[in-house]
Amino acid sequence: MNELVGALGWLLPVALLFLLFISGVRIVTEYQNGVVFRLGRYVGLKRAGFRWLIPFVERMVIIDLRTVARDVPPQDVITKDNVSVKVNAVVYFRVIQADKAVLQVEDYLYATSQIAQTTLRAILGQVELDDLLSQRERINHELQQVLDARTDPWGVKVSNVEVKHIDLPLEMQRAIARQAEAERERRAKIIAAEGEHQAAEKLSLAADVLSRNPATLQLRYLQTLVEITGGGNHTILPIPLEILRAFGAMPSRPRPPEEAREEEDEDASHGLS
């Protein structure tokens, strides 16, 4: 009996020591940091691995270091040109200093979400609607820089901000559609006018080339007849160009400059006489 009491006397302290040891065991994963407090005072960080804390004396707060993606709820924004829109975004951030994320702010996730909402309204209120729609990359970069500067004292790094959706009023959507349609019509008219101008220049050059030699005009006339007959069953009665010139249907062959000057001299001499 005495031996049993003695054994229990040894086992009870060992069991208590083992329970105390087990209660102080902590496992920190690779993507986490532990912020340790001893009697309420910050004493350091615990990295990944097996860690042991003094039971009832030390306490550890685990902070996740992975990138967090948080949606920014739709915000009512009035742009610089007084257009009311609803804009939502997504913020990507992560903790780079776990001690600051615990010591400097109560809840870094909630605080970052709230400051992202206010920053989104402030930045987008300084730009016009056209810039908001066309310069999305610049606005995202500006939002990221402002948020990163404001969350830096908390040990939080904002890596990216993306404006996801811009909800425009129905009247503004119709106005933008009319503007885009008018712009496309303007471009179409300009392209058509440029085409007419280029075609007129080419036709003028072709007419100059054809007028230098009557044979080229004859060949072009025959080629046109071939193109017409190649499209289907047509009956073509070719008329020689000389007959057309005889009836005045086509201009005659241009005279050389020497002959034209001789006729002008003769007319001038007859007038003097």
XYZ file of N, CA and C in Angstrom, residues 40-204:
495
model
N 1.564 40.737 -20.701
C 1.004 41.919 -21.354
C 1.995 42.736 -22.136
N 3.285 42.430 -22.057
C 4.294 43.195 -22.773
C 4.783 42.423 -23.986
N 4.979 43.180 -25.087
C 5.478 42.565 -26.320
C 6.942 42.174 -26.141
N 7.250 40.900 -26.440
C 8.622 40.419 -26.254
C 9.263 39.912 -27.536
N 8.521 39.782 -28.632
C 9.156 39.336 -29.865
C 8.211 38.551 -30.759
N 8.781 38.067 -31.870
C 8.049 37.291 -32.859
C 8.504 35.844 -32.831
N 7.587 34.975 -33.154
C 7.895 33.567 -33.324
C 7.698 33.189 -34.783
N 8.750 32.652 -35.379
C 8.677 32.244 -36.781
C 8.089 30.846 -36.896
N 8.097 30.320 -38.137
C 7.494 29.016 -38.387
C 8.264 27.911 -37.668
N 7.517 26.934 -37.155
C 8.118 25.784 -36.496
C 7.481 25.486 -35.149
N 8.171 24.645 -34.370
C 7.704 24.262 -33.034
C 8.112 25.344 -32.031
N 7.120 25.861 -31.302
C 7.387 26.914 -30.335
C 6.742 26.538 -29.000
N 7.411 26.990 -27.912
C 6.871 26.724 -26.578
C 6.778 28.023 -25.802
N 5.626 28.242 -25.181
C 5.371 29.431 -24.390
C 5.245 29.054 -22.924
N 5.586 29.990 -22.091
C 5.425 29.770 -20.652
C 3.929 29.810 -20.325
N 3.376 28.720 -19.849
C 1.927 28.712 -19.594
C 1.527 29.773 -18.581
N 0.386 30.391 -18.852
C -0.225 31.404 -17.993
C 0.620 32.682 -17.865
N 1.741 32.741 -18.546
C 2.599 33.919 -18.485
C 2.716 34.573 -19.863
N 2.887 33.731 -20.871
C 3.041 34.250 -22.234
C 1.800 33.920 -23.064
N 1.539 34.821 -23.990
C 0.404 34.651 -24.914
C 0.882 35.003 -26.318
N 0.382 34.281 -27.325
C 0.831 34.515 -28.700
C -0.374 34.754 -29.598
N -0.262 35.798 -30.431
C -1.280 36.140 -31.428
C -0.736 35.749 -32.802
N -1.460 34.882 -33.494
C -1.035 34.395 -34.809
C -1.521 35.362 -35.885
N -0.602 35.772 -36.771
C -0.925 36.666 -37.884
C -0.602 35.957 -39.189
N -1.587 35.929 -40.101
C -1.408 35.318 -41.420
C -0.679 36.299 -42.335
N 0.374 35.826 -42.996
C 1.183 36.678 -43.868
C 0.825 36.538 -45.343
N -0.165 35.743 -45.665
C -0.530 35.559 -47.069
C -1.312 36.763 -47.599
N -1.320 36.892 -48.923
C -2.045 37.991 -49.561
C -3.549 37.790 -49.394
N -4.214 38.859 -49.017
C -5.657 38.845 -48.794
C -6.326 39.678 -49.880
N -7.404 39.165 -50.455
C -8.204 39.899 -51.449
C -9.533 40.269 -50.807
N -9.807 41.564 -50.741
C -11.034 42.053 -50.125
C -11.801 42.925 -51.117
N -13.099 42.638 -51.257
C -13.952 43.463 -52.103
C -14.289 44.761 -51.402
N -14.228 45.839 -52.172
C -14.699 47.137 -51.685
C -16.148 47.281 -52.123
N -17.085 47.407 -51.206
C -18.507 47.499 -51.599
C -18.746 48.669 -52.543
N -19.815 48.605 -53.351
C -20.110 49.718 -54.277
C -20.235 51.044 -53.536
N -19.519 52.045 -54.038
C -19.491 53.372 -53.432
C -20.137 54.381 -54.375
N -20.987 55.244 -53.812
C -21.572 56.338 -54.579
C -20.534 57.449 -54.716
N -20.134 57.709 -55.959
C -19.072 58.672 -56.241
C -19.620 59.732 -57.185
N -19.312 60.988 -56.910
C -19.620 62.096 -57.814
C -18.304 62.552 -58.437
N -18.177 62.372 -59.739
C -16.928 62.688 -60.425
C -16.719 64.198 -60.506
N -15.574 64.576 -61.027
C -15.216 65.992 -61.107
C -16.169 66.766 -62.001
N -16.733 66.112 -63.030
C -17.700 66.770 -63.910
C -19.144 66.504 -63.473
N -19.344 66.227 -62.164
C -20.670 66.132 -61.541
C -21.543 65.029 -62.147
N -20.961 63.861 -62.331
C -21.704 62.682 -62.772
C -21.718 61.685 -61.617
N -22.910 61.236 -61.235
C -23.046 60.301 -60.118
C -22.918 58.870 -60.636
N -21.960 58.113 -60.096
C -21.738 56.729 -60.506
C -21.542 55.870 -59.262
N -21.710 54.576 -59.460
C -21.403 53.604 -58.410
C -20.204 52.777 -58.852
N -19.207 52.693 -57.982
C -17.956 52.025 -58.329
C -17.608 51.037 -57.225
N -17.236 49.834 -57.615
C -16.690 48.876 -56.650
C -15.316 48.426 -57.120
N -14.541 47.899 -56.193
C -13.149 47.545 -56.483
C -12.751 46.353 -55.626
N -11.536 45.875 -55.863
C -10.952 44.797 -55.065
C -9.538 45.227 -54.674
N -9.171 44.957 -53.419
C -7.876 45.349 -52.868
C -7.094 44.098 -52.499
N -5.833 44.041 -52.928
C -4.933 42.933 -52.593
C -3.857 43.466 -51.643
N -3.753 42.879 -50.464
C -2.776 43.336 -49.491
C -2.328 42.162 -48.629
N -1.230 42.358 -47.908
C -0.699 41.342 -47.006
C 0.077 42.018 -45.886
N 0.248 41.309 -44.796
C 0.986 41.813 -43.647
C 2.469 41.514 -43.846
N 3.308 42.519 -43.723
C 4.755 42.326 -43.832
C 5.452 42.508 -42.490
N 4.759 43.129 -41.523
C 5.290 43.291 -40.165
C 4.172 42.917 -39.193
N 4.258 41.676 -38.696
C 3.175 41.172 -37.848
C 3.058 41.934 -36.539
N 4.174 42.408 -35.998
C 4.098 43.120 -34.721
C 3.315 44.419 -34.847
N 3.519 45.173 -35.952
C 2.769 46.409 -36.155
C 1.291 46.127 -36.402
N 0.990 45.040 -37.114
C -0.411 44.711 -37.387
C -1.183 44.416 -36.111
N -0.482 44.031 -35.039
C -1.138 43.760 -33.756
C -1.075 44.956 -32.833
N 0.063 45.644 -32.815
C 0.265 46.712 -31.836
C -0.310 48.053 -32.279
N -0.347 48.327 -33.593
C -0.718 49.656 -34.071
C -2.184 49.794 -34.459
N -2.897 48.700 -34.652
C -4.292 48.773 -35.078
C -5.058 47.620 -34.435
N -6.322 47.877 -34.128
C -7.118 46.853 -33.446
C -7.426 45.673 -34.353
N -7.925 45.954 -35.557
C -8.258 44.907 -36.530
C -7.792 45.397 -37.891
N -6.642 44.919 -38.346
C -6.054 45.445 -39.575
C -6.904 45.111 -40.803
N -7.631 43.994 -40.788
C -8.483 43.652 -41.923
C -9.628 44.654 -42.059
N -10.309 44.929 -40.963
C -11.424 45.880 -40.993
C -10.923 47.286 -41.299
N -9.808 47.667 -40.699
C -9.287 49.013 -40.921
C -8.867 49.216 -42.375
N -8.230 48.225 -42.956
C -7.814 48.346 -44.358
C -9.019 48.424 -45.278
N -10.061 47.649 -44.991
C -11.276 47.698 -45.803
C -11.940 49.069 -45.726
N -12.006 49.643 -44.528
C -12.651 50.943 -44.384
C -11.854 52.058 -45.053
N -10.561 52.030 -44.913
C -9.758 53.085 -45.532
C -9.739 52.933 -47.050
N -9.906 51.715 -47.557
C -10.013 51.519 -49.007
C -11.300 52.166 -49.539
N -12.389 52.079 -48.795
C -13.642 52.689 -49.233
C -13.536 54.210 -49.284
N -12.991 54.804 -48.233
C -12.869 56.263 -48.216
C -11.889 56.765 -49.268
N -10.803 56.034 -49.473
C -9.825 56.446 -50.488
C -10.409 56.334 -51.886
N -11.215 55.307 -52.121
C -11.839 55.138 -53.432
C -12.752 56.324 -53.741
N -13.562 56.748 -52.779
C -14.440 57.897 -53.008
C -13.626 59.178 -53.207
N -12.557 59.345 -52.428
C -11.777 60.582 -52.519
C -11.034 60.695 -53.849
N -10.415 59.622 -54.300
C -9.614 59.676 -55.530
C -10.512 59.795 -56.753
N -11.581 59.005 -56.821
C -12.451 59.041 -57.998
C -13.247 60.337 -58.065
N -13.435 61.017 -56.942
C -14.102 62.309 -56.983
C -13.260 63.409 -57.587
N -11.991 63.160 -57.832
C -11.083 64.156 -58.403
C -10.844 63.964 -59.894
N -11.458 62.973 -60.514
C -11.261 62.712 -61.938
C -12.592 62.859 -62.670
N -12.509 63.123 -63.955
C -13.704 63.220 -64.780
C -14.137 61.837 -65.260
N -15.381 61.773 -65.736
C -15.934 60.485 -66.130
C -15.156 59.867 -67.286
N -14.769 60.680 -68.269
C -14.010 60.140 -69.408
C -12.686 59.535 -68.956
N -12.003 60.198 -68.013
C -10.748 59.651 -67.499
C -11.001 58.375 -66.693
N -12.105 58.344 -65.961
C -12.433 57.153 -65.183
C -12.669 55.943 -66.077
N -13.230 56.166 -67.255
C -13.522 55.062 -68.164
C -12.326 54.675 -69.029
N -11.463 55.644 -69.361
C -10.390 55.371 -70.316
C -9.023 55.174 -69.664
N -8.815 55.743 -68.463
C -7.504 55.668 -67.820
C -7.577 54.833 -66.549
N -8.089 53.631 -66.692
C -8.287 52.761 -65.535
C -6.947 52.365 -64.888
N -5.942 52.116 -65.698
C -4.655 51.693 -65.147
C -4.016 52.784 -64.281
N -4.077 54.025 -64.756
C -3.493 55.126 -63.980
C -4.227 55.318 -62.657
N -5.535 55.217 -62.681
C -6.317 55.384 -61.453
C -6.031 54.250 -60.482
N -5.929 53.016 -60.988
C -5.599 51.886 -60.112
C -4.240 52.084 -59.439
N -3.268 52.571 -60.205
C -1.935 52.791 -59.644
C -1.965 53.885 -58.578
N -2.727 54.935 -58.829
C -2.826 56.022 -57.846
C -3.510 55.537 -56.570
N -4.569 54.733 -56.701
C -5.237 54.178 -55.524
C -4.285 53.288 -54.722
N -3.497 52.490 -55.422
C -2.568 51.594 -54.734
C -1.518 52.382 -53.953
N -0.994 53.441 -54.543
C 0.021 54.240 -53.854
C -0.542 54.917 -52.609
N -1.747 55.487 -52.709
C -2.343 56.177 -51.566
C -2.650 55.194 -50.448
N -3.247 54.050 -50.788
C -3.567 53.054 -49.766
C -2.311 52.487 -49.115
N -1.290 52.252 -49.906
C -0.052 51.702 -49.355
C 0.589 52.672 -48.367
N 0.539 53.969 -48.689
C 1.119 54.964 -47.772
C 0.329 55.046 -46.463
N -0.996 54.889 -46.541
C -1.823 55.016 -45.327
C -1.779 53.763 -44.455
N -1.548 52.606 -45.046
C -1.504 51.371 -44.255
C -0.095 50.972 -43.855
N 0.910 51.709 -44.301
C 2.288 51.363 -43.949
C 2.538 51.400 -42.441
N 1.996 52.361 -41.676
C 2.212 52.314 -40.217
C 1.628 51.083 -39.545
N 0.724 50.379 -40.194
C 0.140 49.161 -39.620
C 0.903 47.904 -40.023
N 1.977 48.053 -40.808
C 2.706 46.894 -41.280
C 2.011 46.151 -42.390
N 1.109 46.837 -43.113
C 0.329 46.229 -44.187
C 0.826 46.791 -45.511
N 1.062 45.911 -46.474
C 1.521 46.284 -47.808
C 0.393 46.044 -48.806
N -0.096 47.130 -49.431
C -1.126 47.026 -50.472
C -0.416 46.818 -51.801
N -0.594 45.656 -52.386
C 0.127 45.314 -53.617
C -0.608 45.723 -54.873
N -1.950 45.764 -54.827
C -2.691 46.085 -56.047
C -4.111 46.505 -55.678
N -4.643 47.401 -56.488
C -6.044 47.823 -56.385
C -6.629 47.821 -57.784
N -7.769 47.180 -57.958
C -8.410 47.084 -59.266
C -9.851 47.571 -59.167
N -10.189 48.587 -59.983
C -11.575 49.023 -60.095
C -12.310 48.008 -60.974
N -13.298 47.328 -60.412
C -13.939 46.228 -61.124
C -15.088 46.679 -62.007
N -16.002 47.465 -61.468
C -17.219 47.780 -62.212
C -17.618 49.220 -61.941
N -18.058 49.892 -63.000
C -18.552 51.265 -62.913
C -19.998 51.254 -63.395
N -20.916 51.542 -62.509
C -22.345 51.523 -62.822
C -22.790 52.935 -63.171
N -23.081 53.171 -64.459
C -23.486 54.492 -64.934
C -25.004 54.611 -64.947
N -25.538 55.816 -64.747
C -26.983 56.012 -64.913
C -27.419 55.720 -66.344
N -28.690 55.358 -66.515
C -29.195 54.988 -67.830
C -29.093 56.146 -68.811
N -29.375 57.371 -68.350
C -29.294 58.523 -69.249
C -27.860 58.733 -69.733
N -26.883 58.537 -68.844
C -25.490 58.703 -69.238
C -25.058 57.605 -70.209
N -25.563 56.387 -70.039
C -25.245 55.317 -70.983
C -25.760 55.655 -72.383
N -26.980 56.210 -72.454
C -27.527 56.597 -73.759
C -26.715 57.728 -74.381
N -26.305 58.697 -73.572
C -25.503 59.803 -74.101
C -24.162 59.310 -74.629
N -23.536 58.397 -73.906
C -22.251 57.843 -74.365
C -22.432 57.045 -75.646
N -23.555 56.316 -75.750
C -23.816 55.547 -76.975
C -24.010 56.478 -78.166
N -24.747 57.584 -77.969
C -24.926 58.541 -79.068
C -23.604 59.187 -79.453
N -22.785 59.506 -78.472
C -21.476 60.091 -78.768
C -20.604 59.127 -79.555
N -20.600 57.861 -79.168
C -19.795 56.873 -79.893
C -20.306 56.683 -81.316
N -21.634 56.682 -81.490
C -22.197 56.536 -82.837
C -21.834 57.715 -83.723
N -21.920 58.937 -83.169
C -21.546 60.116 -83.946
C -20.069 60.098 -84.308
N -19.231 59.642 -83.396
C -17.798 59.565 -83.678
C -17.512 58.571 -84.798
N -18.200 57.429 -84.781
C -18.002 56.443 -85.855
C -18.483 56.975 -87.195
N -19.612 57.700 -87.213
C -20.089 58.283 -88.464
C -19.105 59.324 -88.997
N -18.533 60.118 -88.088
C -17.547 61.109 -88.519
C -16.333 60.444 -89.154
N -15.852 59.374 -88.529
C -14.706 58.666 -89.092
C -15.044 58.049 -90.445
N -16.262 57.504 -90.586
C -16.661 56.891 -91.851
C -16.709 57.934 -92.969
N -17.230 59.139 -92.665
C -17.298 60.182 -93.684
C -15.903 60.657 -94.076
N -15.024 60.778 -93.090
C -13.650 61.210 -93.396
C -12.939 60.177 -94.263
N -13.121 58.899 -93.932
C -12.482 57.840 -94.730
C -13.030 57.825 -96.146
N -14.369 57.994 -96.294
C -14.961 58.010 -97.630
C -14.463 59.210 -98.436
N -14.350 60.388 -97.795
C -13.856 61.570 -98.502
C -12.400 61.392 -98.935
N -11.583 60.810 -98.059
C -10.191 60.550 -98.435
C -10.111 59.566 -99.593
N -10.998 58.569 -99.598
C -11.006 57.630 -100.713
C -11.394 58.293 -102.024
N -12.396 59.181 -101.988
C -12.787 59.895 -103.195
C -11.655 60.785 -103.703
N -10.961 61.441 -102.761
C -9.855 62.314 -103.152
C -8.730 61.516 -103.818
N -8.365 60.384 -103.224
C -7.313 59.562 -103.802
C -7.742 58.984 -105.154
N -9.027 58.572 -105.257
C -9.505 58.038 -106.536
C -9.481 59.109 -107.620
N -9.860 60.358 -107.270
C -9.830 61.436 -108.259
C -8.405 61.710 -108.733
N -7.453 61.685 -107.818
C -6.064 61.900 -108.212
C -5.577 60.796 -109.148
N -5.912 59.542 -108.821
C -5.476 58.443 -109.675
C -6.148 58.495 -111.053
N -7.441 58.859 -111.081
C -8.131 58.970 -112.367
C -7.537 60.095 -113.216
N -7.164 61.191 -112.552
C -6.537 62.286 -113.304
C -5.204 61.854 -113.912
